Amino acid sequence: MKDGRFLTLAIESSCDETAAAVVADGRVVLSNVISSQIAIHEAYGGVVPEIASRHHLENVNPVVARALGDAGVTLSDVDLIGVTNGPGLIGALVIGVATAKALALASGKPLVGVNHMYGHVSSNFIQYPELEPPFVCLVVSGGHTDIIEMTDYTSCRVIGSTRDDAAGEAYDKVARVIGLGYPGGPKIDACAKLGDPENVRFKRVWLDKDGFDFSFSGIKTGVLNYVNSERQAGRSVCVEDVAAGFQEAVVEVLVEKAVHAVKSLGRDRLVMAGGVSANSRLREAMAERCRKEGIELFLPDKALCTDNAAMIASAAYYRYRKYGPDDLTLDAFANMPY
């Protein structure tokens, strides 16, 4: 503890970002360091797990050292060490977990493993000091598309989930189909601004009437079939219109189901979390719809939407307060339920 504040050092390595952060009292970011591997994996059209793991191994110690330095603290000042231990790429997770365990053992500090998805939700606790559960949250990322009801800081009830592809996964796959490459989310978002979503309209998949589950594999197939049929007929494909049409279909479903969940549960607040929540069209459409419905919308800064360690530090702080520390048998898991 320093200056009366409870300090959490956290490590995040679930995919292709090596990150470390120091956060005070679960809410105040003192440092948030991210070493991204996007440029490395771009040549392969996606994240290569073995390459990601090797770069985590090279980067994790310098990133942790910089996070402590940027915060102006030492390891002895830290009160808690948090780390993502799932879900994610198992080889990548192991690097972060092993580093956190070594630091905890060497320093005698308590250790807490964090579910990556709770980390994403917790980015809003950093952005909005006044925000407290309960609330409804739309978690939308490369691996998850879920509507959850946060009942407190460390537990939730899953209302709806994707039955196949996550929204971010669909973005990456469609980006490859239309030649935009990796990472698909931001590239489609930028490309769609130059197109007209009404020129190429794709089917919205609603599944059960009044249900909260999602399905995005069909729209991915729809884009592939459209592109193939146009090219086989000798017609040119307007990539900007395809990107805009695809994005509008995904955004419409996300917005409608999230708002429907909030109203059905009798809530008046909607929180967004996950990498896809940085999407400009989704943020715009959700804000507009929530204004019309009288729903208070919480959107984290775009820098907090993507994988980072500050959100893990916040989640670790609240988990430690409720459950206490984990021991050094803490393991990493590729799959982990909420």
Short mmCIF file of C-alpha atoms in Angstrom, two decimals:
data_model
loop_
_atom_site.label_atom_id
_atom_site.label_comp_id
_atom_site.label_asym_id
_atom_site.label_seq_id
_atom_site.Cartn_x
_atom_site.Cartn_y
_atom_site.Cartn_z
CA MET A 1 0.00 0.00 0.00
CA LYS A 2 1.23 3.46 -0.85
CA ASP A 3 -0.31 6.79 0.21
CA GLY A 4 -3.20 4.87 1.78
CA ARG A 5 -4.25 3.32 -1.53
CA PHE A 6 -4.65 -0.39 -2.23
CA LEU A 7 -2.48 -1.16 -5.28
CA THR A 8 -3.07 -4.02 -7.69
CA LEU A 9 -0.48 -5.09 -10.25
CA ALA A 10 -2.13 -7.10 -13.02
CA ILE A 11 -0.94 -9.08 -16.04
CA GLU A 12 -2.97 -9.87 -19.17
CA SER A 13 -1.76 -12.30 -21.85
CA SER A 14 -4.86 -14.13 -23.07
CA CYS A 15 -4.30 -13.51 -26.80
CA ASP A 16 -1.84 -11.29 -28.65
CA GLU A 17 -1.33 -8.37 -26.27
CA THR A 18 1.19 -8.56 -23.45
CA ALA A 19 -0.11 -6.10 -20.87
CA ALA A 20 0.55 -5.02 -17.31
CA ALA A 21 -1.01 -2.29 -15.20
CA VAL A 22 -1.11 -0.82 -11.72
CA VAL A 23 -4.52 0.30 -10.46
CA ALA A 24 -5.36 1.94 -7.14
CA ASP A 25 -8.47 0.90 -5.19
CA GLY A 26 -9.84 -0.99 -8.18
CA ARG A 27 -10.71 2.19 -10.08
CA VAL A 28 -7.77 4.58 -10.56
CA VAL A 29 -5.27 3.69 -13.30
CA LEU A 30 -1.69 4.56 -12.38
CA SER A 31 -0.20 2.79 -15.39
CA ASN A 32 -1.48 0.66 -18.27
CA VAL A 33 1.19 -0.77 -20.58
CA ILE A 34 0.34 -2.81 -23.68
CA SER A 35 2.76 -4.50 -26.07
CA SER A 36 0.70 -5.39 -29.15
CA GLN A 37 1.53 -8.13 -31.64
CA ILE A 38 -0.90 -7.00 -34.37
CA ALA A 39 1.86 -6.15 -36.85
CA ILE A 40 3.42 -9.58 -36.32
CA HIS A 41 0.23 -11.58 -36.88
CA GLU A 42 -1.08 -9.40 -39.71
CA ALA A 43 1.14 -11.24 -42.18
CA TYR A 44 -0.59 -14.52 -41.27
CA GLY A 45 -4.14 -13.18 -41.47
CA GLY A 46 -4.80 -13.90 -37.80
CA VAL A 47 -3.22 -14.78 -34.48
CA VAL A 48 -0.81 -17.72 -34.58
CA PRO A 49 -0.89 -19.18 -31.04
CA GLU A 50 2.71 -20.46 -30.95
CA ILE A 51 4.09 -17.14 -32.18
CA ALA A 52 1.92 -15.26 -29.67
CA SER A 53 3.26 -17.38 -26.81
CA ARG A 54 6.89 -16.79 -27.80
CA HIS A 55 6.41 -13.04 -27.90
CA HIS A 56 4.64 -13.04 -24.53
CA LEU A 57 7.65 -14.84 -23.10
CA GLU A 58 9.98 -12.16 -24.50
CA ASN A 59 7.83 -9.20 -23.53
CA VAL A 60 6.22 -9.95 -20.18
CA ASN A 61 9.07 -9.00 -17.84
CA PRO A 62 9.88 -5.67 -19.56
CA VAL A 63 6.17 -4.81 -19.71
CA VAL A 64 5.72 -5.49 -15.97
CA ALA A 65 8.82 -3.45 -15.17
CA ARG A 66 7.54 -0.54 -17.21
CA ALA A 67 4.09 -0.70 -15.59
CA LEU A 68 5.67 -0.43 -12.15
CA GLY A 69 7.96 2.34 -13.32
CA ASP A 70 5.19 4.35 -14.99
CA ALA A 71 3.14 4.10 -11.79
CA GLY A 72 6.09 5.27 -9.72
CA VAL A 73 5.95 2.24 -7.43
CA THR A 74 7.96 -0.88 -6.70
CA LEU A 75 6.81 -4.44 -6.23
CA SER A 76 7.05 -3.98 -2.46
CA ASP A 77 4.41 -1.21 -2.69
CA VAL A 78 1.93 -3.53 -4.40
CA ASP A 79 -0.83 -5.14 -2.29
CA LEU A 80 -2.17 -7.67 -4.79
CA ILE A 81 -1.10 -9.41 -8.00
CA GLY A 82 -3.87 -10.23 -10.46
CA VAL A 83 -3.62 -12.20 -13.68
CA THR A 84 -5.90 -13.44 -16.44
CA ASN A 85 -6.07 -17.24 -16.14
CA GLY A 86 -8.78 -17.82 -18.76
CA PRO A 87 -10.39 -18.00 -21.20
CA GLY A 88 -7.92 -17.53 -24.05
CA LEU A 89 -5.03 -19.15 -25.89
CA ILE A 90 -3.65 -21.66 -23.41
CA GLY A 91 0.01 -21.15 -24.32
CA ALA A 92 -0.37 -17.39 -24.01
CA LEU A 93 -2.23 -17.63 -20.70
CA VAL A 94 0.43 -19.89 -19.19
CA ILE A 95 3.08 -17.20 -19.67
CA GLY A 96 1.09 -14.61 -17.76
CA VAL A 97 0.03 -16.99 -15.00
CA ALA A 98 3.58 -18.31 -14.49
CA THR A 99 4.93 -14.75 -14.28
CA ALA A 100 2.28 -13.68 -11.77
CA LYS A 101 2.91 -16.75 -9.60
CA ALA A 102 6.65 -16.11 -9.64
CA LEU A 103 6.13 -12.49 -8.60
CA ALA A 104 3.71 -13.52 -5.85
CA LEU A 105 6.10 -16.17 -4.52
CA ALA A 106 9.11 -13.85 -4.62
CA SER A 107 7.32 -10.91 -2.98
CA GLY A 108 4.94 -12.67 -0.63
CA LYS A 109 2.03 -10.76 -2.14
CA PRO A 110 -1.42 -12.38 -2.54
CA LEU A 111 -2.38 -13.72 -5.98
CA VAL A 112 -5.76 -13.68 -7.72
CA GLY A 113 -6.76 -15.28 -11.02
CA VAL A 114 -9.26 -13.37 -13.13
CA ASN A 115 -11.77 -14.45 -15.74
CA HIS A 116 -10.94 -12.37 -18.81
CA MET A 117 -14.60 -11.59 -19.47
CA TYR A 118 -15.09 -10.11 -15.99
CA GLY A 119 -12.09 -8.00 -16.84
CA HIS A 120 -13.85 -6.55 -19.86
CA VAL A 121 -16.91 -5.71 -17.76
CA SER A 122 -14.66 -4.12 -15.13
CA SER A 123 -13.27 -1.65 -17.67
CA ASN A 124 -16.47 0.27 -17.00
CA PHE A 125 -15.67 0.54 -13.27
CA ILE A 126 -12.51 2.39 -14.29
CA GLN A 127 -14.35 4.61 -16.76
CA TYR A 128 -17.30 5.36 -14.48
CA PRO A 129 -16.41 5.75 -10.77
CA GLU A 130 -20.11 5.90 -9.88
CA LEU A 131 -21.08 2.63 -11.61
CA GLU A 132 -22.05 -0.27 -9.37
CA PRO A 133 -23.94 -3.52 -10.02
CA PRO A 134 -26.59 -4.64 -10.69
CA PHE A 135 -26.88 -3.87 -14.41
CA VAL A 136 -27.25 -5.54 -17.80
CA CYS A 137 -24.11 -5.86 -19.90
CA LEU A 138 -23.54 -6.67 -23.57
CA VAL A 139 -20.17 -8.41 -23.82
CA VAL A 140 -19.12 -8.48 -27.45
CA SER A 141 -15.65 -9.58 -28.53
CA GLY A 142 -13.72 -11.92 -30.80
CA GLY A 143 -14.60 -14.95 -28.71
CA HIS A 144 -17.83 -13.97 -26.94
CA THR A 145 -21.16 -12.35 -27.67
CA ASP A 146 -23.24 -12.51 -24.49
CA ILE A 147 -25.91 -10.58 -22.65
CA ILE A 148 -25.36 -10.91 -18.93
CA GLU A 149 -26.94 -9.48 -15.81
CA MET A 150 -24.22 -8.49 -13.36
CA THR A 151 -25.65 -9.21 -9.92
CA ASP A 152 -22.55 -8.00 -8.08
CA TYR A 153 -18.89 -7.28 -8.88
CA THR A 154 -17.90 -10.94 -9.10
CA SER A 155 -20.95 -12.86 -10.33
CA CYS A 156 -23.50 -12.69 -13.10
CA ARG A 157 -26.39 -14.45 -14.77
CA VAL A 158 -26.06 -15.22 -18.48
CA ILE A 159 -29.20 -14.11 -20.34
CA GLY A 160 -28.16 -14.91 -23.90
CA SER A 161 -25.13 -16.09 -25.86
CA THR A 162 -24.07 -16.74 -29.43
CA ARG A 163 -24.90 -20.22 -30.68
CA ASP A 164 -22.03 -20.22 -33.16
CA ASP A 165 -19.63 -17.43 -34.17
CA ALA A 166 -19.01 -14.49 -31.88
CA ALA A 167 -19.54 -11.09 -33.51
CA GLY A 168 -15.82 -10.32 -33.53
CA GLU A 169 -15.07 -13.71 -35.06
CA ALA A 170 -17.57 -12.98 -37.84
CA TYR A 171 -15.88 -9.63 -38.47
CA ASP A 172 -12.49 -11.32 -38.88
CA LYS A 173 -13.84 -14.00 -41.21
CA VAL A 174 -15.76 -11.53 -43.39
CA ALA A 175 -12.72 -9.24 -43.57
CA ARG A 176 -10.73 -12.12 -45.03
CA VAL A 177 -13.49 -12.93 -47.54
CA ILE A 178 -13.57 -9.38 -48.91
CA GLY A 179 -9.81 -8.95 -48.86
CA LEU A 180 -9.36 -6.52 -45.98
CA GLY A 181 -7.16 -8.79 -43.89
CA TYR A 182 -6.44 -8.79 -40.17
CA PRO A 183 -7.54 -7.35 -37.77
CA GLY A 184 -11.01 -7.52 -39.28
CA GLY A 185 -12.97 -5.41 -36.80
CA PRO A 186 -11.32 -2.01 -37.21
CA LYS A 187 -10.74 -2.55 -40.94
CA ILE A 188 -14.41 -3.29 -41.64
CA ASP A 189 -15.44 -0.40 -39.40
CA ALA A 190 -13.28 2.02 -41.41
CA CYS A 191 -14.24 0.55 -44.79
CA ALA A 192 -17.96 0.63 -44.00
CA LYS A 193 -17.85 4.41 -43.57
CA LEU A 194 -17.18 4.65 -47.32
CA GLY A 195 -20.06 2.38 -48.33
CA ASP A 196 -23.87 2.33 -48.38
CA PRO A 197 -25.46 -0.41 -46.25
CA GLU A 198 -28.64 -0.30 -48.34
CA ASN A 199 -26.84 -1.25 -51.56
CA VAL A 200 -26.00 -4.74 -50.27
CA ARG A 201 -28.44 -5.92 -47.63
CA PHE A 202 -27.82 -9.10 -45.64
CA LYS A 203 -30.38 -11.11 -43.69
CA ARG A 204 -30.71 -10.44 -39.99
CA VAL A 205 -30.81 -13.58 -37.86
CA TRP A 206 -33.12 -13.23 -34.87
CA LEU A 207 -33.54 -16.90 -33.81
CA ASP A 208 -36.31 -17.33 -31.23
CA LYS A 209 -38.90 -14.60 -30.98
CA ASP A 210 -38.17 -12.48 -27.93
CA GLY A 211 -35.06 -14.58 -27.21
CA PHE A 212 -31.64 -13.20 -26.35
CA ASP A 213 -29.33 -15.66 -28.14
CA PHE A 214 -27.30 -14.67 -31.21
CA SER A 215 -26.15 -16.36 -34.42
CA PHE A 216 -23.63 -14.82 -36.80
CA SER A 217 -22.43 -17.78 -38.87
CA GLY A 218 -25.27 -17.29 -41.35
CA ILE A 219 -24.34 -13.72 -42.21
CA LYS A 220 -20.73 -14.79 -42.72
CA THR A 221 -21.94 -17.41 -45.20
CA GLY A 222 -24.24 -14.84 -46.78
CA VAL A 223 -21.30 -12.53 -47.48
CA LEU A 224 -19.27 -15.40 -48.95
CA ASN A 225 -22.14 -16.49 -51.21
CA TYR A 226 -22.79 -12.94 -52.38
CA VAL A 227 -19.14 -12.28 -53.22
CA ASN A 228 -18.77 -15.60 -55.04
CA SER A 229 -21.96 -15.20 -57.06
CA GLU A 230 -21.09 -11.67 -58.11
CA ARG A 231 -17.62 -12.64 -59.23
CA GLN A 232 -18.84 -15.73 -61.06
CA ALA A 233 -21.30 -13.51 -62.95
CA GLY A 234 -18.44 -11.23 -63.95
CA ARG A 235 -19.66 -8.31 -61.87
CA SER A 236 -17.38 -6.23 -59.68
CA VAL A 237 -17.86 -6.28 -55.92
CA CYS A 238 -17.99 -2.98 -54.05
CA VAL A 239 -16.09 -3.92 -50.91
CA GLU A 240 -17.21 -0.75 -49.12
CA ASP A 241 -20.90 -1.56 -49.66
CA VAL A 242 -20.41 -5.18 -48.57
CA ALA A 243 -18.62 -4.04 -45.41
CA ALA A 244 -21.36 -1.51 -44.67
CA GLY A 245 -24.16 -4.00 -45.32
CA PHE A 246 -22.54 -6.66 -43.17
CA GLN A 247 -21.82 -4.29 -40.31
CA GLU A 248 -25.32 -2.84 -40.31
CA ALA A 249 -26.85 -6.32 -40.06
CA VAL A 250 -24.65 -7.28 -37.10
CA VAL A 251 -25.14 -3.97 -35.30
CA GLU A 252 -28.93 -4.02 -35.70
CA VAL A 253 -29.20 -7.43 -34.06
CA LEU A 254 -26.82 -6.52 -31.22
CA VAL A 255 -28.69 -3.30 -30.47
CA GLU A 256 -32.18 -4.76 -30.62
CA LYS A 257 -31.45 -7.77 -28.43
CA ALA A 258 -29.46 -5.81 -25.84
CA VAL A 259 -32.16 -3.15 -25.48
CA HIS A 260 -34.86 -5.82 -25.36
CA ALA A 261 -32.99 -7.56 -22.53
CA VAL A 262 -32.73 -4.37 -20.49
CA LYS A 263 -36.44 -3.65 -20.84
CA SER A 264 -37.47 -7.26 -20.20
CA LEU A 265 -35.48 -7.39 -16.98
CA GLY A 266 -36.90 -4.09 -15.77
CA ARG A 267 -33.51 -2.38 -15.73
CA ASP A 268 -32.64 1.14 -16.87
CA ARG A 269 -28.87 0.81 -17.44
CA LEU A 270 -26.92 -0.93 -20.19
CA VAL A 271 -23.17 -1.48 -20.01
CA MET A 272 -21.04 -2.48 -23.00
CA ALA A 273 -17.75 -4.36 -22.85
CA GLY A 274 -15.30 -6.22 -25.09
CA GLY A 275 -13.24 -5.38 -28.15
CA VAL A 276 -16.20 -5.00 -30.53
CA SER A 277 -17.71 -2.37 -28.24
CA ALA A 278 -15.06 -0.04 -29.70
CA ASN A 279 -16.84 -0.28 -33.08
CA SER A 280 -17.94 3.23 -34.07
CA ARG A 281 -21.21 2.21 -35.74
CA LEU A 282 -22.23 0.00 -32.80
CA ARG A 283 -21.52 2.79 -30.33
CA GLU A 284 -23.46 5.29 -32.43
CA ALA A 285 -26.48 3.03 -32.97
CA MET A 286 -26.60 1.86 -29.36
CA ALA A 287 -26.39 5.42 -28.02
CA GLU A 288 -29.20 6.56 -30.31
CA ARG A 289 -31.47 3.66 -29.38
CA CYS A 290 -30.82 4.01 -25.66
CA ARG A 291 -31.68 7.71 -25.80
CA LYS A 292 -35.01 6.87 -27.39
CA GLU A 293 -35.76 4.20 -24.79
CA GLY A 294 -34.62 6.21 -21.76
CA ILE A 295 -31.82 3.75 -20.99
CA GLU A 296 -28.58 5.00 -19.45
CA LEU A 297 -25.69 3.71 -21.55
CA PHE A 298 -22.17 3.10 -20.24
CA LEU A 299 -19.44 2.89 -22.87
CA PRO A 300 -15.79 2.49 -21.87
CA ASP A 301 -13.15 4.49 -23.67
CA LYS A 302 -12.01 2.69 -26.80
CA ALA A 303 -8.57 2.13 -25.25
CA LEU A 304 -10.26 0.17 -22.45
CA CYS A 305 -12.39 -1.92 -24.81
CA THR A 306 -9.53 -3.95 -26.22
CA ASP A 307 -7.42 -6.33 -24.11
CA ASN A 308 -5.55 -4.49 -21.36
CA ALA A 309 -4.34 -5.16 -17.83
CA ALA A 310 -6.05 -2.24 -16.10
CA MET A 311 -9.41 -3.98 -16.47
CA ILE A 312 -7.86 -7.17 -15.05
CA ALA A 313 -6.54 -5.24 -12.06
CA SER A 314 -10.00 -3.86 -11.35
CA ALA A 315 -11.61 -7.31 -11.58
CA ALA A 316 -8.86 -8.79 -9.38
CA TYR A 317 -9.41 -6.15 -6.71
CA TYR A 318 -13.12 -6.93 -6.37
CA ARG A 319 -12.57 -10.69 -6.52
CA TYR A 320 -9.95 -10.48 -3.78
CA ARG A 321 -12.24 -8.41 -1.56
CA LYS A 322 -14.96 -11.07 -1.79
CA TYR A 323 -13.07 -14.36 -2.00
CA GLY A 324 -9.54 -13.68 -0.80
CA PRO A 325 -6.40 -14.93 -2.58
CA ASP A 326 -5.77 -17.95 -4.76
CA ASP A 327 -2.85 -20.21 -3.96
CA LEU A 328 0.15 -21.08 -6.12
CA THR A 329 -1.68 -24.02 -7.71
CA LEU A 330 -3.56 -21.45 -9.82
CA ASP A 331 -3.78 -22.79 -13.36
CA ALA A 332 -4.65 -21.45 -16.82
CA PHE A 333 -7.73 -22.58 -18.75
CA ALA A 334 -8.50 -22.11 -22.43
CA ASN A 335 -12.22 -22.25 -21.66
CA MET A 336 -13.74 -20.73 -18.56
CA PRO A 337 -17.41 -20.04 -17.80
CA TYR A 338 -18.49 -16.77 -16.25
#
